[in-house]
CSV table of C-alpha atoms and ligand atoms in Angstrom, one decimal:
chain,number,residue,atom,x,y,z
A,1,MET,CA,204.4,69.3,-76.5
A,2,THR,CA,200.9,68.9,-75.1
A,3,ASP,CA,197.5,70.2,-76.0
A,4,SER,CA,194.7,71.4,-73.7
A,5,LYS,CA,193.8,67.8,-72.6
A,6,GLY,CA,197.3,67.0,-71.7
A,7,PHE,CA,197.9,64.6,-74.6
A,8,SER,CA,201.2,64.8,-76.6
A,9,GLN,CA,200.9,65.3,-80.3
A,10,ALA,CA,202.3,61.8,-80.8
A,11,THR,CA,199.7,60.3,-78.6
A,12,ARG,CA,197.0,62.2,-80.4
A,13,ARG,CA,198.1,60.8,-83.7
A,14,HIS,CA,197.9,57.3,-82.2
A,15,PHE,CA,194.5,58.0,-80.8
A,16,LEU,CA,193.2,59.2,-84.1
A,17,ALA,CA,194.6,56.2,-85.9
A,18,GLY,CA,193.1,54.0,-83.2
A,19,ALA,CA,189.7,55.6,-83.4
A,20,ALA,CA,189.7,55.1,-87.2
A,21,SER,CA,190.7,51.4,-87.0
A,22,LEU,CA,188.6,50.4,-83.9
A,23,GLY,CA,185.4,52.2,-84.7
A,24,LEU,CA,184.2,54.9,-82.3
A,25,THR,CA,182.3,52.8,-79.7
A,26,SER,CA,185.1,50.2,-79.3
A,27,PHE,CA,187.6,53.1,-79.2
A,28,LEU,CA,185.7,54.8,-76.4
A,29,ILE,CA,185.6,51.5,-74.5
A,30,PHE,CA,189.3,51.2,-75.1
A,31,LEU,CA,189.8,54.6,-73.6
A,32,GLY,CA,187.7,53.8,-70.7
A,33,LEU,CA,185.3,56.6,-71.7
A,34,ALA,CA,182.4,54.3,-72.2
A,35,SER,CA,181.6,51.2,-70.2
A,36,PRO,CA,181.4,47.9,-72.1
A,37,LEU,CA,178.1,47.2,-70.2
A,38,ALA,CA,176.6,50.3,-71.7
A,39,THR,CA,177.0,48.8,-75.2
A,40,ALA,CA,175.9,45.3,-74.1
A,41,LYS,CA,172.2,44.6,-73.6
A,42,ALA,CA,170.5,44.7,-70.1
A,43,LYS,CA,171.4,42.0,-67.6
A,44,GLU,CA,170.1,38.8,-69.1
A,45,LEU,CA,171.0,35.3,-70.0
A,46,THR,CA,169.7,32.8,-72.7
A,47,LEU,CA,168.8,29.3,-71.5
A,48,TYR,CA,168.5,26.4,-73.9
A,49,THR,CA,166.5,23.8,-72.1
A,50,ALA,CA,165.1,20.4,-72.8
A,51,ARG,CA,162.9,20.7,-69.7
A,52,HIS,CA,159.4,22.0,-70.3
A,53,TYR,CA,157.6,22.2,-67.0
A,54,SER,CA,155.5,25.3,-66.1
A,55,SER,CA,156.9,25.1,-62.6
A,56,ASP,CA,160.3,25.9,-63.9
A,57,ASP,CA,159.1,29.3,-65.2
A,58,ALA,CA,158.3,30.3,-61.6
A,59,LEU,CA,161.9,29.4,-60.5
A,60,TYR,CA,163.4,31.4,-63.4
A,61,ALA,CA,161.2,34.4,-62.3
A,62,GLU,CA,162.6,34.0,-58.7
A,63,PHE,CA,166.1,34.0,-60.1
A,64,THR,CA,165.3,37.3,-62.0
A,65,ARG,CA,163.8,38.8,-58.8
A,66,LYS,CA,166.9,37.9,-56.8
A,67,THR,CA,169.6,38.9,-59.3
A,68,GLY,CA,168.0,41.3,-61.8
A,69,ILE,CA,169.1,38.9,-64.6
A,70,LYS,CA,166.3,38.3,-67.1
A,71,VAL,CA,166.1,34.7,-68.4
A,72,ASN,CA,165.3,34.2,-72.1
A,73,VAL,CA,164.1,30.6,-72.4
A,74,VAL,CA,164.4,28.5,-75.5
A,75,SER,CA,162.7,25.1,-75.1
A,76,ALA,CA,163.2,22.2,-77.4
A,77,GLY,CA,164.1,18.5,-77.4
A,78,ASP,CA,167.6,17.5,-76.3
A,79,GLN,CA,168.9,16.6,-79.7
A,80,PRO,CA,167.4,19.6,-81.6
A,81,LEU,CA,169.1,21.9,-79.0
A,82,ILE,CA,172.4,20.2,-79.5
A,83,GLU,CA,172.0,20.5,-83.3
A,84,ARG,CA,171.0,24.1,-83.0
A,85,LEU,CA,174.0,25.0,-80.9
A,86,LYS,CA,176.3,23.3,-83.4
A,87,SER,CA,174.8,25.1,-86.4
A,88,GLU,CA,174.8,28.5,-84.6
A,89,GLY,CA,178.4,28.2,-83.6
A,90,PRO,CA,180.1,31.2,-82.0
A,91,ALA,CA,177.1,33.4,-82.9
A,92,SER,CA,174.8,31.5,-80.6
A,93,PRO,CA,173.0,33.6,-77.9
A,94,ALA,CA,172.9,30.5,-75.6
A,95,ASP,CA,174.5,30.8,-72.2
A,96,VAL,CA,173.3,27.7,-70.4
A,97,LEU,CA,172.3,24.3,-71.8
A,98,LEU,CA,170.1,22.0,-69.8
A,99,LEU,CA,169.7,18.4,-71.0
A,100,ALA,CA,168.1,15.2,-69.7
A,101,ASP,CA,170.4,12.1,-69.1
A,102,ALA,CA,174.2,11.9,-68.6
A,103,ALA,CA,174.5,10.3,-72.0
A,104,ARG,CA,173.3,13.5,-73.7
A,105,LEU,CA,175.4,15.8,-71.4
A,106,TRP,CA,178.4,13.7,-72.2
A,107,ALA,CA,177.7,13.9,-75.9
A,108,ALA,CA,177.2,17.6,-75.8
A,109,ASP,CA,180.6,17.9,-74.0
A,110,GLN,CA,182.2,15.7,-76.7
A,111,GLU,CA,180.9,18.1,-79.3
A,112,GLY,CA,182.8,20.9,-77.4
A,113,LEU,CA,179.6,22.7,-76.5
A,114,PHE,CA,180.5,23.3,-72.8
A,115,GLN,CA,183.3,25.2,-71.0
A,116,PRO,CA,184.6,24.6,-67.5
A,117,LEU,CA,182.1,25.6,-64.8
A,118,GLY,CA,184.7,27.2,-62.6
A,119,SER,CA,182.4,27.3,-59.6
A,120,ASN,CA,183.3,26.4,-56.1
A,121,ALA,CA,179.7,26.6,-55.1
A,122,LEU,CA,178.7,23.9,-57.6
A,123,GLU,CA,181.6,21.7,-56.5
A,124,LYS,CA,180.6,22.1,-52.9
A,125,ALA,CA,176.9,21.5,-53.4
A,126,ILE,CA,176.9,18.6,-55.9
A,127,PRO,CA,178.4,15.2,-55.1
A,128,SER,CA,181.4,14.5,-57.3
A,129,ASP,CA,179.8,11.3,-58.8
A,130,LEU,CA,177.1,13.5,-60.3
A,131,ARG,CA,179.2,16.1,-62.1
A,132,THR,CA,182.3,16.7,-64.3
A,133,THR,CA,184.5,19.7,-64.9
A,134,ASN,CA,182.1,20.9,-67.6
A,135,TRP,CA,178.6,19.9,-66.6
A,136,VAL,CA,176.6,19.1,-63.4
A,137,GLY,CA,173.7,16.9,-62.6
A,138,LEU,CA,170.9,19.0,-61.1
A,139,THR,CA,168.3,16.3,-60.4
A,140,THR,CA,168.5,12.5,-60.3
A,141,ARG,CA,166.2,9.8,-61.6
A,142,ALA,CA,166.3,6.0,-61.4
A,143,ARG,CA,165.9,3.4,-64.1
A,144,VAL,CA,163.3,1.0,-62.7
A,145,LEU,CA,161.4,-2.1,-63.6
A,146,VAL,CA,157.6,-2.1,-63.7
A,147,ILE,CA,155.7,-5.4,-63.6
A,148,ASP,CA,152.2,-6.8,-63.7
A,149,PRO,CA,152.3,-8.6,-60.3
A,150,LYS,CA,149.5,-11.0,-61.5
A,151,ARG,CA,151.8,-12.4,-64.3
A,152,VAL,CA,155.3,-11.9,-62.9
A,153,LYS,CA,156.4,-12.5,-59.4
A,154,ALA,CA,158.2,-9.6,-57.8
A,155,SER,CA,160.7,-12.1,-56.3
A,156,ASP,CA,161.6,-13.2,-59.9
A,157,VAL,CA,162.6,-9.8,-61.0
A,158,GLN,CA,165.1,-8.5,-58.5
A,159,GLY,CA,167.5,-6.9,-61.1
A,160,TYR,CA,168.1,-6.0,-64.7
A,161,SER,CA,169.6,-9.4,-65.3
A,162,ASP,CA,166.1,-10.9,-64.8
A,163,LEU,CA,164.9,-9.3,-68.0
A,164,ALA,CA,167.0,-11.9,-69.7
A,165,ARG,CA,165.5,-15.0,-67.9
A,166,PRO,CA,164.1,-17.6,-70.3
A,167,GLU,CA,160.8,-17.5,-68.3
A,168,MET,CA,160.3,-13.9,-69.4
A,169,LYS,CA,160.0,-14.9,-73.1
A,170,GLY,CA,157.4,-12.6,-74.8
A,171,LEU,CA,156.8,-10.6,-71.6
A,172,VAL,CA,159.2,-7.7,-71.9
A,173,CYS,CA,158.6,-4.2,-73.2
A,174,THR,CA,161.2,-1.5,-73.7
A,175,ARG,CA,161.7,1.7,-75.8
A,176,SER,CA,164.3,1.7,-78.5
A,177,GLY,CA,167.7,0.4,-77.3
A,178,SER,CA,169.3,3.5,-79.0
A,179,HIS,CA,167.6,5.9,-76.7
A,180,PRO,CA,170.0,7.7,-74.3
A,181,TYR,CA,168.2,6.3,-71.2
A,182,MET,CA,168.9,2.8,-72.5
A,183,LEU,CA,172.4,3.5,-73.6
A,184,SER,CA,173.3,4.8,-70.2
A,185,LEU,CA,172.0,1.6,-68.6
A,186,PHE,CA,173.9,-0.5,-71.0
A,187,GLY,CA,177.0,1.7,-70.4
A,188,ALA,CA,176.7,0.9,-66.7
A,189,MET,CA,176.6,-2.8,-67.5
A,190,LEU,CA,179.6,-2.5,-69.8
A,191,VAL,CA,181.6,-0.9,-66.9
A,192,LYS,CA,180.5,-3.6,-64.5
A,193,ASP,CA,180.2,-6.8,-66.6
A,194,GLY,CA,182.3,-6.1,-69.6
A,195,PRO,CA,181.3,-6.3,-73.3
A,196,GLU,CA,180.8,-10.1,-73.7
A,197,LYS,CA,178.4,-10.5,-70.7
A,198,THR,CA,176.6,-7.3,-71.6
A,199,GLU,CA,176.1,-8.5,-75.2
A,200,GLN,CA,174.8,-11.9,-74.0
A,201,TRP,CA,172.3,-10.2,-71.7
A,202,MET,CA,171.2,-7.8,-74.5
A,203,ARG,CA,170.6,-10.7,-76.9
A,204,ALA,CA,168.6,-12.6,-74.3
A,205,VAL,CA,166.4,-9.5,-73.5
A,206,VAL,CA,165.7,-8.8,-77.2
A,207,ALA,CA,164.7,-12.5,-77.5
A,208,ASN,CA,162.2,-11.9,-74.7
A,209,LEU,CA,160.5,-8.8,-76.1
A,210,ALA,CA,156.7,-8.9,-76.4
A,211,ARG,CA,156.9,-6.6,-79.4
A,212,PRO,CA,159.5,-4.5,-81.3
A,213,PRO,CA,160.6,-1.5,-79.2
A,214,LYS,CA,158.4,1.5,-79.6
A,215,GLY,CA,157.2,4.7,-77.8
A,216,GLY,CA,158.5,6.3,-74.6
A,217,ASP,CA,158.8,4.9,-71.1
A,218,THR,CA,155.2,5.8,-70.2
A,219,ASP,CA,154.0,3.7,-73.2
A,220,GLN,CA,155.9,0.7,-71.7
A,221,ILE,CA,154.2,1.1,-68.3
A,222,ARG,CA,150.8,1.4,-70.1
A,223,ALA,CA,151.6,-1.7,-72.1
A,224,VAL,CA,152.2,-3.7,-68.9
A,225,ALA,CA,148.8,-2.5,-67.5
A,226,SER,CA,147.0,-3.3,-70.8
A,227,GLY,CA,148.5,-6.9,-70.8
A,228,GLU,CA,150.6,-6.4,-73.9
A,229,CYS,CA,153.6,-7.3,-71.7
A,230,ALA,CA,154.2,-8.1,-68.1
A,231,LEU,CA,157.6,-6.5,-67.4
A,232,ALA,CA,159.0,-3.1,-68.6
A,233,VAL,CA,161.9,-0.7,-68.1
A,234,SER,CA,161.2,3.0,-67.2
A,235,ASN,CA,162.6,6.0,-65.6
A,236,SER,CA,161.2,6.5,-62.1
A,237,TYR,CA,159.6,9.9,-62.8
A,238,TYR,CA,157.2,8.6,-65.5
A,239,TYR,CA,155.8,6.2,-62.9
A,240,ALA,CA,155.6,8.9,-60.3
A,241,ARG,CA,153.8,11.2,-62.8
A,242,LEU,CA,151.2,8.5,-63.4
A,243,MET,CA,150.8,8.1,-59.6
A,244,ARG,CA,150.1,11.8,-59.3
A,245,SER,CA,147.8,12.1,-62.3
A,246,SER,CA,144.1,12.7,-61.6
A,247,LYS,CA,143.1,10.9,-64.8
A,248,PRO,CA,141.2,7.7,-64.1
A,249,ALA,CA,143.1,5.8,-66.9
A,250,ASP,CA,146.4,6.7,-65.2
A,251,GLN,CA,145.2,5.7,-61.8
A,252,GLU,CA,144.1,2.3,-63.3
A,253,THR,CA,147.5,1.9,-64.9
A,254,VAL,CA,149.2,2.4,-61.5
A,255,SER,CA,146.8,0.1,-59.7
A,256,LYS,CA,147.5,-2.7,-62.2
A,257,THR,CA,151.3,-2.4,-62.0
A,258,GLN,CA,154.1,-2.5,-59.4
A,259,LEU,CA,157.4,-0.6,-59.4
A,260,ILE,CA,160.6,-2.7,-58.6
A,261,TRP,CA,163.9,-1.1,-57.5
A,262,PRO,CA,166.4,-3.3,-59.4
A,263,ASN,CA,169.7,-4.6,-58.1
A,264,GLN,CA,169.0,-3.9,-54.4
A,265,ALA,CA,171.0,-7.0,-53.4
A,266,MET,CA,173.8,-5.9,-55.7
A,267,ALA,CA,175.4,-2.4,-56.3
A,268,GLY,CA,172.0,-0.7,-56.4
A,269,THR,CA,169.6,0.8,-58.9
A,270,HIS,CA,171.0,2.6,-62.0
A,271,VAL,CA,170.7,6.3,-61.3
A,272,ASN,CA,171.0,9.1,-63.9
A,273,VAL,CA,170.8,12.8,-63.9
A,274,SER,CA,169.3,15.8,-65.7
A,275,GLY,CA,171.6,18.7,-65.6
A,276,GLY,CA,173.6,21.3,-67.6
A,277,GLY,CA,176.6,23.5,-68.1
A,278,ILE,CA,177.8,26.8,-69.4
A,279,VAL,CA,177.9,27.0,-73.2
A,280,ARG,CA,181.4,27.4,-74.6
A,281,THR,CA,180.5,30.5,-76.5
A,282,ALA,CA,178.2,32.0,-73.8
A,283,PRO,CA,178.0,35.8,-74.1
A,284,ASN,CA,177.1,36.0,-70.4
A,285,VAL,CA,179.4,33.5,-68.5
A,286,THR,CA,179.0,35.1,-65.1
A,287,HIS,CA,175.2,35.1,-65.3
A,288,ALA,CA,175.2,31.6,-66.6
A,289,ARG,CA,177.3,30.4,-63.6
A,290,ALA,CA,175.1,32.3,-61.2
A,291,PHE,CA,172.0,30.6,-62.8
A,292,LEU,CA,173.4,27.1,-62.4
A,293,GLU,CA,174.5,27.9,-58.8
A,294,PHE,CA,170.9,29.1,-58.2
A,295,LEU,CA,169.4,25.8,-59.5
A,296,ALA,CA,171.8,24.0,-57.2
A,297,SER,CA,171.0,26.1,-54.1
A,298,LYS,CA,169.2,24.5,-51.1
A,299,ASP,CA,166.2,26.8,-51.4
A,300,ILE,CA,165.5,25.9,-55.0
A,301,GLN,CA,166.6,22.2,-55.4
A,302,ALA,CA,163.4,20.6,-54.0
A,303,ALA,CA,161.1,22.6,-56.2
A,304,PHE,CA,163.3,22.1,-59.3
A,305,ALA,CA,163.4,18.3,-58.8
A,306,GLU,CA,159.7,18.2,-58.1
A,307,GLY,CA,158.9,19.8,-61.5
A,308,ASN,CA,159.7,16.4,-63.0
A,309,ASN,CA,159.2,14.1,-60.0
A,310,GLU,CA,162.9,13.6,-59.5
A,311,TRP,CA,165.3,13.8,-56.5
A,312,PRO,CA,167.4,16.8,-55.6
A,313,VAL,CA,171.2,16.3,-56.1
A,314,VAL,CA,172.1,18.4,-53.1
A,315,LYS,CA,172.6,16.5,-49.9
A,316,ASP,CA,170.3,17.3,-47.0
A,317,VAL,CA,167.6,18.6,-49.4
A,318,ALA,CA,164.7,16.2,-49.3
A,319,ALA,CA,162.3,15.7,-52.2
A,320,ASN,CA,159.0,17.2,-51.4
A,321,ASN,CA,157.0,14.8,-53.4
A,322,PRO,CA,154.2,12.5,-52.1
A,323,ALA,CA,154.6,9.9,-55.0
A,324,LEU,CA,158.3,9.5,-54.4
A,325,GLU,CA,157.7,9.3,-50.6
A,326,LYS,CA,155.2,6.5,-51.3
A,327,LEU,CA,157.7,4.6,-53.5
A,328,GLY,CA,160.0,4.6,-50.5
A,329,LYS,CA,163.8,4.5,-50.2
A,330,PHE,CA,166.1,2.5,-52.4
A,331,LYS,CA,169.8,1.8,-52.7
A,332,ALA,CA,171.3,3.8,-55.6
A,333,ASP,CA,174.3,2.5,-57.6
A,334,PRO,CA,177.1,4.9,-56.8
A,335,MET,CA,178.8,4.6,-60.2
A,336,PRO,CA,179.8,8.1,-61.4
A,337,VAL,CA,177.4,9.3,-64.1
A,338,ALA,CA,180.3,10.3,-66.4
A,339,GLN,CA,181.7,6.8,-66.2
A,340,PHE,CA,178.7,5.1,-67.8
A,341,ALA,CA,177.9,8.0,-70.0
A,342,ALA,CA,181.3,7.7,-71.7
A,343,GLN,CA,180.4,4.1,-72.7
A,344,GLN,CA,177.5,5.1,-75.0
A,345,ARG,CA,179.3,4.6,-78.3
A,346,ARG,CA,180.2,1.1,-77.3
A,347,ALA,CA,176.7,0.6,-76.1
A,348,GLN,CA,175.2,1.8,-79.4
A,349,GLN,CA,177.5,-0.6,-81.3
A,350,LEU,CA,176.0,-3.5,-79.2
A,351,VAL,CA,172.5,-2.2,-79.8
A,352,ASP,CA,173.1,-2.4,-83.5
A,353,LYS,CA,174.8,-5.8,-83.2
A,354,VAL,CA,171.9,-7.4,-81.3
A,355,GLY,CA,169.1,-5.5,-83.1
A,356,TRP,CA,167.5,-3.7,-80.1
A,357,LYS,CA,166.1,-1.2,-82.6
B,401,FE,FE1,162.3,11.6,-69.9
């Protein structure tokens, strides 16, 4: 027996029971009478990012213009973002997480914060040594040495190993050994040289420190210029940023210092990434994937990298950056970023052991 809509009485009973248990909206979606999209918010995604450059906002606006997907930006430091995601759990609105340094991306992945990217476009665009299944590098940076050429000969500091030379006693400045940038560098050494040699080197560098580690990389460069030390470790973009600064004090810092590409006669300079992935609980997975693919697209890569004076990850995209051009070409260590990033717990143990606070 059927009623006017063609449903049997038995089916009707099921429907009524279903409507009661599902709630009306869900039930209409279940019936196909209402689109799930109609109940979801407008096309948008929520980005948790540790990047904070105004030039990024223009790129996000370009993404919205192209796709109609609005980008809600939440900016904070890397660690606070990871903590926030952990505390929000499945209720988090975050779709994409962008972090600086492979060590942090690896740590976020270990916390289960990412899901597989599932993107052929990302696999095609980004070299395999700069990505994993769950996260991708979107820009690269190098860990360089900065010297005072009046006090230290460039020919005496050809590599990271030279930070440990007895002649460098009292001349070396670094940030805390526990910082991800340092842990990644130590991780690369652990892979190459093993734990004993790495620990020996770390002990010798700590013995050469001009002062206890403090501040960020820019502070180390400034300490070289001011004479507090003569040799420091920094990420390349901090030096490039000073080069491009119009402040006289920054220009003076640059004029008194020299950047060295370490390990050119060996495997090459340690290279790291900033990058991101799709949050495991992302409400808008498709938009999140489209956003990462957009950041890895040829048109956008140069501008995205330039926002922080870094290099694009996509082959055949040149950095459009006068400071990087001036610093010239260098040989980059091809070690996969995930390989050294995975060493960070062991690296941290060595930091604690040798007291590189
Ligand atoms: Fe940084």
